[in-house]
mmCIF file of C-alpha atoms in Angstrom:
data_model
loop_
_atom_site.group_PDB
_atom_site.id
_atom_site.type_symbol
_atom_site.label_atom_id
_atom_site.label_comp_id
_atom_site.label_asym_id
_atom_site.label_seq_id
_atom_site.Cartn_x
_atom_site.Cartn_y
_atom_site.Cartn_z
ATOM 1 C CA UNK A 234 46.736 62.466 96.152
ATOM 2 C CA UNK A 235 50.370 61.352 97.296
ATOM 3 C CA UNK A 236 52.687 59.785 94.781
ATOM 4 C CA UNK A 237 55.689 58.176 96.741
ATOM 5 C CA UNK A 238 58.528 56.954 94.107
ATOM 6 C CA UNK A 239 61.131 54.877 94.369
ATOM 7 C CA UNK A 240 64.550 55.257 92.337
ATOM 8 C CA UNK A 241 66.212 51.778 91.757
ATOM 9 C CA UNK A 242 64.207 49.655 89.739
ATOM 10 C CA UNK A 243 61.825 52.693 88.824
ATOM 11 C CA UNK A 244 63.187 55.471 87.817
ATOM 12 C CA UNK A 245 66.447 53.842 87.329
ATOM 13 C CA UNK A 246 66.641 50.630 85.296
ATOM 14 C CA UNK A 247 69.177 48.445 83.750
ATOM 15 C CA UNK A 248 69.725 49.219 80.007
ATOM 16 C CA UNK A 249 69.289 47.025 77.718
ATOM 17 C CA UNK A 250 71.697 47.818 74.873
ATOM 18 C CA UNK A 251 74.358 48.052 77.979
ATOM 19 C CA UNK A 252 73.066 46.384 80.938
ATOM 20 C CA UNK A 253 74.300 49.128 82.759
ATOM 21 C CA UNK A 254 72.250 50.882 84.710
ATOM 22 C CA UNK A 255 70.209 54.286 83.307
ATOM 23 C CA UNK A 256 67.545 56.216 83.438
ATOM 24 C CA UNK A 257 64.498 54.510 82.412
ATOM 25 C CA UNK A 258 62.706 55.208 78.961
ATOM 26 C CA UNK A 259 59.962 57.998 79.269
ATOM 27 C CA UNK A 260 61.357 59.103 82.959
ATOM 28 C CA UNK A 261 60.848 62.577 81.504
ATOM 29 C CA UNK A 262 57.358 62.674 80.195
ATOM 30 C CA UNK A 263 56.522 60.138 83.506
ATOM 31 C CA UNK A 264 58.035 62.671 86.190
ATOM 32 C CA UNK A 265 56.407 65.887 84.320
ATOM 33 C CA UNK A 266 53.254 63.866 84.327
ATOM 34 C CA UNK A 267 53.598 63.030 88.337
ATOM 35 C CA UNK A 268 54.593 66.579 89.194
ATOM 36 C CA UNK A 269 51.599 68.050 87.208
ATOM 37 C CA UNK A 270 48.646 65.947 89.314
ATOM 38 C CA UNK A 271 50.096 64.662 92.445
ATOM 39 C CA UNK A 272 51.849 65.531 95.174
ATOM 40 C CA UNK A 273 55.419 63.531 94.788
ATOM 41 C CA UNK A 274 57.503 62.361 97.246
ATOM 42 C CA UNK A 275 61.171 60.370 97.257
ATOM 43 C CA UNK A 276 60.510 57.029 99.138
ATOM 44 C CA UNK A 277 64.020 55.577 98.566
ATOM 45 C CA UNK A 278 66.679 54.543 100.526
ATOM 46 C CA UNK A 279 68.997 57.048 99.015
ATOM 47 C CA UNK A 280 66.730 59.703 100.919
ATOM 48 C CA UNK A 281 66.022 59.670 104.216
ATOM 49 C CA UNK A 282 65.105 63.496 105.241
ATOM 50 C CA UNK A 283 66.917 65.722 102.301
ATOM 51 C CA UNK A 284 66.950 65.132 98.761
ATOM 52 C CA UNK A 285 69.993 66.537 98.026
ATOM 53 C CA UNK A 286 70.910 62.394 98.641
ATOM 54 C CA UNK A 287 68.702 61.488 96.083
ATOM 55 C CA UNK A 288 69.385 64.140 93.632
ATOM 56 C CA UNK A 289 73.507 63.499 93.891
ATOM 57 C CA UNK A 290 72.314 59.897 93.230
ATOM 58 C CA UNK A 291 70.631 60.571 89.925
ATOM 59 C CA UNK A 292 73.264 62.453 89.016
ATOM 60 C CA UNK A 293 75.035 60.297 86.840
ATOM 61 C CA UNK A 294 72.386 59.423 84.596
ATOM 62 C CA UNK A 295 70.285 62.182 84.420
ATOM 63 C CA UNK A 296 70.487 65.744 81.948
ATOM 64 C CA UNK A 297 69.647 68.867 83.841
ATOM 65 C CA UNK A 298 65.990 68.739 82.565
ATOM 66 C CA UNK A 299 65.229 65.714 84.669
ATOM 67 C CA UNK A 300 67.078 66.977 87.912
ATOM 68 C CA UNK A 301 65.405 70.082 87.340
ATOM 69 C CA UNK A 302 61.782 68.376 87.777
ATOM 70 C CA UNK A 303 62.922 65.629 90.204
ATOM 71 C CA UNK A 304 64.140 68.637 92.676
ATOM 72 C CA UNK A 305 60.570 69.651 92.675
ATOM 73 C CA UNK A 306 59.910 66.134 94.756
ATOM 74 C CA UNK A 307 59.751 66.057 98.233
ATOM 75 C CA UNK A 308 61.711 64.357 100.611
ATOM 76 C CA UNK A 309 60.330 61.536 103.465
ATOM 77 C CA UNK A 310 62.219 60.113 106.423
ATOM 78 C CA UNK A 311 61.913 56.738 107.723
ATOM 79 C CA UNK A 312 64.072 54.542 109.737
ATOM 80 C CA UNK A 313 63.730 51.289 108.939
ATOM 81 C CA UNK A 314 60.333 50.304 106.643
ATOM 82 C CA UNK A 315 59.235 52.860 103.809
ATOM 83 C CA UNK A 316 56.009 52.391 104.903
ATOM 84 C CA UNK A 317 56.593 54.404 108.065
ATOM 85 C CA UNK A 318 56.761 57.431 105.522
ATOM 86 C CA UNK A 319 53.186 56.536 104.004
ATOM 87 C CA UNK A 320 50.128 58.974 104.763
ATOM 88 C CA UNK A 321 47.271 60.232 103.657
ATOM 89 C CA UNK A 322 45.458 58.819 100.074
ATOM 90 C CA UNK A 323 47.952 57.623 97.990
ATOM 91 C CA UNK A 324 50.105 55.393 95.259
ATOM 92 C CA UNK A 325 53.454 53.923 96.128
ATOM 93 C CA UNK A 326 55.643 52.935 93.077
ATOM 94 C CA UNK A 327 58.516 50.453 94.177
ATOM 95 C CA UNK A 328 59.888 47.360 92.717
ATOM 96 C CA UNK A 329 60.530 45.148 95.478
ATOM 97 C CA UNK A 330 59.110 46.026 99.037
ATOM 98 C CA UNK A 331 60.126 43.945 102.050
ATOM 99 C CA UNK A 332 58.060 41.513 103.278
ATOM 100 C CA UNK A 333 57.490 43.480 106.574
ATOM 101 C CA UNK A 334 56.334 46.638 104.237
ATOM 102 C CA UNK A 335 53.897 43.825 102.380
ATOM 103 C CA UNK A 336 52.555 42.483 105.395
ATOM 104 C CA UNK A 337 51.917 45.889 106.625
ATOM 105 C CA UNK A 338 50.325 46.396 103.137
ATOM 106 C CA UNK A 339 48.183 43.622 103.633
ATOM 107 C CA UNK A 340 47.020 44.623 107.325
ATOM 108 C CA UNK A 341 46.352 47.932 106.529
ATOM 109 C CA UNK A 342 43.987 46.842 103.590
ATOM 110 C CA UNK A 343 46.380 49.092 101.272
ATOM 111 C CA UNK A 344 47.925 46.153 99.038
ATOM 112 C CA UNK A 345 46.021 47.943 95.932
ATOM 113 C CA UNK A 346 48.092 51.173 96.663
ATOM 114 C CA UNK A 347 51.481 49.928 95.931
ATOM 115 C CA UNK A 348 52.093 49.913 91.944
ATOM 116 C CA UNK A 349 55.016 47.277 91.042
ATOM 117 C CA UNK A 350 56.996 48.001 88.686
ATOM 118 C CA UNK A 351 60.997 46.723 87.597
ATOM 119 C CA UNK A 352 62.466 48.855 84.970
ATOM 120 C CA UNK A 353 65.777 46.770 85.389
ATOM 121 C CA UNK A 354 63.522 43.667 83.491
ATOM 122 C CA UNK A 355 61.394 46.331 81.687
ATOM 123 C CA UNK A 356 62.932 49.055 80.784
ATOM 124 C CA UNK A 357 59.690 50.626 79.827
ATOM 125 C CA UNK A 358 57.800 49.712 82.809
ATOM 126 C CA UNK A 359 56.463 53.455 83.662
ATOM 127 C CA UNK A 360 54.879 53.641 80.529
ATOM 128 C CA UNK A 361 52.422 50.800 81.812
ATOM 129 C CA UNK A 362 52.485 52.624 85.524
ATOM 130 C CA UNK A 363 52.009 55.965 83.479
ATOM 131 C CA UNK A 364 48.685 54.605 81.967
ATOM 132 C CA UNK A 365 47.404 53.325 85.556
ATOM 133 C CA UNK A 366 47.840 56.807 86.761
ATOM 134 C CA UNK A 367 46.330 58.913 83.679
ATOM 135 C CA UNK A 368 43.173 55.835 84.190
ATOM 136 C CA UNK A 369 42.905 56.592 88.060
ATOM 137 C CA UNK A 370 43.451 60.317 88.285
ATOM 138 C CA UNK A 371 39.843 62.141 87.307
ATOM 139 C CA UNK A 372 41.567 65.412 86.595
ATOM 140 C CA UNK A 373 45.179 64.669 85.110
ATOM 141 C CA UNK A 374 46.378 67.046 82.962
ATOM 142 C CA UNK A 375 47.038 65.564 79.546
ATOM 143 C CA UNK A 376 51.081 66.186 78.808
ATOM 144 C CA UNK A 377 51.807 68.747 75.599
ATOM 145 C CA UNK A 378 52.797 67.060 72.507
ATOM 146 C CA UNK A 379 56.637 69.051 73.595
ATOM 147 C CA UNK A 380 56.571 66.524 76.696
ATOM 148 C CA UNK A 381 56.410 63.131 74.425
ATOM 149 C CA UNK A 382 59.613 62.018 72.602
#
C-alpha cells in the first residue's frame, strides 16, 4: 500500500514549549514505522519531482537519523493539486487539503483515504495517525523496543 506524507503540519509542527516550528514528537519511531510496511512517498509542496527539496527543507530541524530514513521516501510530481500524484491503494496524511483536492476526494469515493492530522495544534498528532496505521495494516511489523523513546 502507498503512504503519501505531507511535511508542514505533519511531520513538522509548531512546538509547544517555543511555538516555533519542529519536528513533531515520535517523527522517528512514525517514519521507521512507515518505511517498514508501506511504500512512502513526499506529497508536499516542497517536492515536486526530487527530494533533495524536501530533504534541504527538513534540514533545520531534523538529526541525521531522521534524514537518513526520510531519504528512503520517494518523490511525486504534481502541478497544481496533490491529488494528481495519488495512485494505486493508498493513505494520504495532510493537514489541510484544498477544497479542489476534497472535492476530488469526495468524487472519487476516496474521502476515507486521506488521514488528517495538524501537529502545529497537536504536537503529537502521529501518534494517533500511527495507531490508525498499525490497526489497518494486517502485516505491520511491530517497531523494536530501540525504535520507542
Amino acid at each position: 500500500m502507498n503512504l503519501f506524507i505531507d511535511i508542514d503540519g505533519v511531520l513538522l509542527g509548531r512546538s509547544p514549549i517555543t511555538s516555533k516550528p519542529a519536528l513533531a514528537n515520535d517523527a522517528h519511531k512514525f517514519l521507521s514505522f512507515c518505511l517498514d510496511n508501506y511504500s512512502c512517498f513526499w506529497l508536499t509542496t516542497h517536492c515536486k519531482g526530487s527530494a533533495d527539496t524536501a530533504l534541504d527543507y527538513l534540514r533545520p530541524y531534523a538529526d541525521e537519523a531522521f534524514l537518513t530514513l526520510a531519504q528512503k521516501i520517494q518523490p511525486t510530481y504534481f502541478k497544481t493539486f496533490k491529488t494528481e500524484a495519488l495512485f494505486g491503494d493508498y493513505y494520504w496524511i495532510d493537514d489541510q487539503p484544498t477544497a479542489y483536492e476534497f472535492q476530488f476526494l469526495e468524487e472519487t469515493d476516496a474521502l476515507h483515504r486521506w488521514l488528517q492530522i495538524n501537529t502545529r495544534k497537536n504536537f503529537d498528532g502521529l501518534n494517533e495517525i500511527l495507531k490508525f496505521l498499525k490497526k489497518t495494516h494486517p502485516t505491520a511489523k511491530s517497531l523494536p523496543s530501540k525504535h520507542l523513546r
